[in-house]
XYZ file of C-alpha atoms in Angstrom:
288
model
C 0.213 -0.075 -0.062
C 2.866 2.463 0.918
C 4.498 1.444 -2.461
C 1.570 2.180 -4.308
C 1.002 5.535 -2.741
C 4.730 6.674 -3.529
C 4.170 5.349 -7.070
C 1.117 7.453 -7.309
C 2.838 10.534 -5.632
C 5.684 10.367 -8.378
C 3.137 9.923 -11.060
C 1.400 13.094 -10.500
C 4.728 14.823 -9.867
C 5.732 13.605 -13.578
C 2.463 14.960 -14.750
C 2.622 18.205 -13.008
C 6.605 18.744 -13.487
C 7.407 16.963 -16.940
C 10.418 19.241 -17.341
C 11.930 18.098 -14.100
C 11.454 14.362 -14.725
C 12.646 14.941 -18.141
C 15.863 16.505 -16.984
C 16.283 13.773 -14.537
C 16.185 11.004 -17.203
C 18.373 12.724 -19.529
C 20.770 12.891 -16.670
C 20.355 9.144 -16.019
C 20.814 8.228 -19.693
C 23.842 10.389 -19.709
C 25.310 8.552 -16.720
C 24.255 5.352 -18.212
C 25.975 5.815 -21.796
C 28.910 7.745 -20.686
C 30.082 6.007 -17.449
C 28.044 2.936 -16.517
C 27.881 0.767 -19.712
C 31.503 1.786 -20.726
C 33.000 0.783 -17.459
C 30.697 -1.843 -16.482
C 30.293 -3.771 -19.817
C 33.587 -5.463 -20.362
C 33.818 -6.630 -16.892
C 30.161 -7.938 -16.861
C 30.845 -10.051 -19.892
C 34.119 -11.264 -18.656
C 32.806 -12.184 -15.049
C 29.943 -13.928 -17.088
C 32.055 -15.870 -19.220
C 34.170 -16.942 -16.103
C 31.057 -18.219 -14.587
C 30.101 -20.179 -17.438
C 33.518 -21.863 -17.959
C 34.389 -22.220 -14.248
C 32.274 -25.247 -13.315
C 34.146 -26.633 -10.556
C 37.435 -24.429 -10.864
C 37.863 -22.818 -7.881
C 40.555 -20.705 -9.577
C 38.417 -19.237 -12.118
C 35.671 -18.655 -9.460
C 38.335 -16.458 -7.319
C 39.540 -14.793 -10.561
C 35.951 -13.751 -11.267
C 35.685 -12.340 -7.531
C 38.789 -10.371 -8.025
C 37.451 -8.789 -11.228
C 33.988 -8.115 -9.447
C 35.805 -6.538 -6.737
C 37.598 -4.104 -9.173
C 34.636 -3.473 -11.421
C 32.413 -1.127 -9.365
C 28.691 -1.383 -8.083
C 26.786 -4.067 -8.583
C 29.007 -6.381 -10.241
C 30.761 -7.354 -6.889
C 27.271 -8.212 -5.479
C 26.520 -10.399 -8.695
C 30.012 -12.546 -8.574
C 29.486 -13.014 -4.845
C 26.066 -14.450 -5.318
C 26.903 -16.666 -8.080
C 30.428 -17.859 -7.426
C 31.608 -17.359 -4.049
C 32.028 -20.881 -2.296
C 33.203 -19.969 1.130
C 36.491 -19.054 2.830
C 38.082 -16.445 5.333
C 34.992 -14.506 5.437
C 31.214 -15.260 5.514
C 29.113 -14.679 2.286
C 27.398 -11.882 4.161
C 30.701 -10.093 4.792
C 32.150 -10.826 1.515
C 29.294 -9.204 -0.257
C 30.126 -6.104 1.786
C 33.632 -6.190 0.954
C 33.352 -6.798 -2.963
C 30.578 -4.721 -3.810
C 32.651 -1.405 -4.036
C 32.771 1.749 -6.615
C 35.482 1.049 -9.335
C 38.897 2.594 -8.995
C 38.401 4.110 -12.342
C 35.080 5.813 -11.192
C 37.027 7.214 -7.944
C 40.128 8.553 -9.767
C 38.360 9.958 -13.027
C 35.094 10.887 -12.330
C 35.267 11.770 -8.397
C 38.752 12.757 -8.151
C 39.684 14.703 -11.507
C 36.461 15.437 -13.061
C 34.370 16.490 -9.773
C 36.983 17.696 -7.468
C 39.914 18.450 -9.602
C 42.382 16.456 -7.684
C 42.814 12.767 -8.389
C 44.613 12.215 -5.196
C 41.432 12.985 -3.598
C 39.721 9.889 -5.374
C 42.476 7.798 -4.397
C 42.257 8.554 -0.624
C 38.475 8.312 -0.772
C 38.688 4.973 -2.281
C 41.129 3.678 0.347
C 38.730 4.953 2.991
C 36.021 2.891 1.443
C 37.854 -0.365 0.756
C 39.071 0.064 4.505
C 35.487 0.552 5.624
C 34.044 -2.344 3.855
C 37.048 -4.515 5.167
C 36.867 -3.714 8.713
C 32.901 -4.175 8.269
C 33.501 -7.690 6.939
C 35.711 -8.707 9.695
C 33.280 -7.540 12.223
C 30.354 -9.592 10.444
C 32.685 -12.670 10.063
C 33.621 -12.551 13.859
C 30.198 -11.968 15.100
C 27.944 -13.909 12.771
C 27.275 -17.376 12.895
C 29.766 -19.597 10.447
C 26.648 -21.744 9.997
C 24.622 -19.239 8.113
C 23.393 -20.275 4.599
C 25.806 -20.088 1.827
C 24.571 -17.981 -1.422
C 22.682 -20.404 -3.715
C 24.682 -21.062 -6.906
C 22.811 -19.665 -9.912
C 23.208 -20.633 -13.402
C 22.597 -18.469 -16.702
C 18.991 -18.651 -17.285
C 19.291 -20.021 -20.844
C 21.024 -23.001 -19.160
C 17.921 -24.101 -17.344
C 16.289 -25.669 -20.393
C 17.484 -27.165 -23.425
C 18.528 -24.508 -25.944
C 20.269 -24.430 -29.176
C 21.926 -21.259 -28.243
C 25.891 -21.266 -28.242
C 28.004 -20.648 -25.187
C 28.697 -16.998 -26.362
C 25.006 -16.514 -27.131
C 23.991 -17.244 -23.517
C 27.044 -15.088 -21.983
C 25.953 -12.199 -24.282
C 22.253 -12.658 -23.459
C 23.082 -12.403 -19.680
C 25.292 -9.686 -20.047
C 22.567 -7.590 -21.858
C 20.007 -8.543 -19.163
C 22.360 -7.244 -16.237
C 23.108 -3.972 -17.913
C 19.361 -3.297 -18.906
C 18.451 -3.783 -14.885
C 21.407 -1.819 -13.783
C 20.666 1.078 -16.318
C 16.742 0.812 -15.544
C 17.242 1.455 -11.739
C 19.706 4.392 -12.691
C 17.090 6.028 -14.434
C 14.379 5.752 -12.049
C 16.648 7.063 -9.267
C 18.011 10.040 -11.502
C 14.429 11.055 -12.219
C 13.309 10.714 -8.423
C 16.621 12.735 -7.662
C 15.815 15.613 -9.824
C 12.872 16.451 -7.898
C 14.677 16.262 -4.669
C 17.476 18.812 -6.156
C 14.343 21.249 -6.686
C 12.918 21.133 -3.029
C 13.004 24.627 -2.054
C 12.381 24.422 1.549
C 15.685 22.554 2.363
C 19.183 24.047 2.233
C 21.335 22.950 -0.524
C 23.587 20.572 1.708
C 20.397 18.803 3.084
C 19.038 18.387 -0.637
C 22.696 16.837 -1.270
C 22.432 14.432 1.090
C 18.699 13.361 0.326
C 20.213 12.945 -3.371
C 22.791 10.834 -2.173
C 20.244 8.422 -0.640
C 18.790 7.886 -3.964
C 21.794 8.237 -6.318
C 25.274 8.561 -5.396
C 26.697 10.125 -8.719
C 24.153 13.055 -8.793
C 24.930 13.740 -5.025
C 28.732 14.085 -6.070
C 27.674 16.202 -8.884
C 25.627 18.437 -6.686
C 28.342 18.621 -3.739
C 31.643 18.874 -5.613
C 30.916 22.933 -6.700
C 29.640 23.762 -3.206
C 31.633 26.050 -1.156
C 32.479 23.878 1.740
C 35.425 23.058 3.687
C 37.307 19.923 2.600
C 37.039 18.388 5.999
C 33.291 18.398 5.614
C 32.784 18.090 1.652
C 35.196 15.041 1.267
C 34.192 12.606 4.370
C 30.640 13.408 3.255
C 31.256 12.543 -0.213
C 33.347 9.367 0.827
C 30.154 8.219 2.906
C 27.742 8.938 0.223
C 29.723 6.717 -2.364
C 30.629 4.151 0.163
C 26.706 3.916 0.840
C 25.608 3.815 -2.491
C 22.058 4.889 -1.843
C 18.841 3.166 -3.213
C 19.771 2.965 -6.915
C 22.852 0.747 -5.792
C 20.729 -1.239 -3.292
C 18.163 -1.883 -6.026
C 20.712 -2.964 -8.340
C 22.320 -5.094 -5.895
C 18.890 -6.765 -4.752
C 18.575 -7.758 -8.511
C 21.946 -9.359 -8.641
C 21.382 -11.267 -5.337
C 17.772 -12.179 -5.316
C 18.454 -15.973 -6.480
C 20.688 -16.021 -3.445
C 20.308 -16.424 0.115
C 22.025 -13.187 0.853
C 19.710 -10.368 2.552
C 19.419 -6.882 0.882
C 18.118 -5.764 4.558
C 21.027 -6.958 6.162
C 23.523 -5.724 3.283
C 21.957 -2.119 3.854
C 22.649 -2.134 7.470
C 26.383 -3.346 7.070
C 26.919 -0.705 4.199
C 25.479 2.040 6.524
C 28.118 0.713 9.157
C 30.802 0.715 6.431
C 29.823 4.140 5.156
C 30.188 5.720 8.678
C 33.714 4.016 9.107
C 34.867 5.149 5.627
C 33.816 8.941 6.310
C 35.559 8.613 9.797
C 38.805 7.271 7.962
C 38.530 10.148 5.684
C 38.210 12.700 8.066
C 41.124 11.204 10.109
C 43.181 11.169 6.871
C 42.417 14.901 6.365
C 43.311 15.961 10.052
C 45.943 13.668 11.128
C 47.842 12.037 8.505
C 47.840 14.386 5.262
């Protein structure tokens, strides 16, 4: 019922203010075609191929996990849900550790394009990875080792007899993943466009609310603001580490066929986000 009311609310907003929703969709399309697809498509294709070829090969599965770790949201979640078979960390902890922004996103878009200093992107990336790792260690220490492992999934085309070749199945699965990711980005970008126009909130509050929906829109909103680095950089770090509802929806679509819980993941990412922001604050004040 609540979800229906929210949908109706945004439906009437789009009817009353089509220029704002159109602006948000255009921003989402630009993000999808200029950043998301160019950066994620090769890695989604390769990890999907690793999955199809791995069978019982632990080496191939670990190679896929490493690729997912470096590839950015939500590919880390995809490879953990499909291929992680246990080890030092629990599956729940591994989901937090592997599902990160990509180093290219942090260095190029955040550091260079948004903030004008690639070193800021590198520092934030280090803080995010450290926050995720510390959160993963805490989860593994306090969670039961007997929790269910993620159920391995297979390419949808393999579940029934088919004349499709291996490459056809890999490309189909890759395309479906890209479409899901971009669909969530477009929806979040449209909603974020309305939040950015709310006049009753100061710009900083609107930026934080935007970050709760879509992290890239929040970075674009925060970067030009005249804020001290001690506030701006930890805030951006926390928003990117958290990911927002767009990343959560993308992650859920990747783990929906496993035993991993999106609710627990959201709680874990909130903890990791707080740790990452604190680390970035300490880097600025006591180390740099």
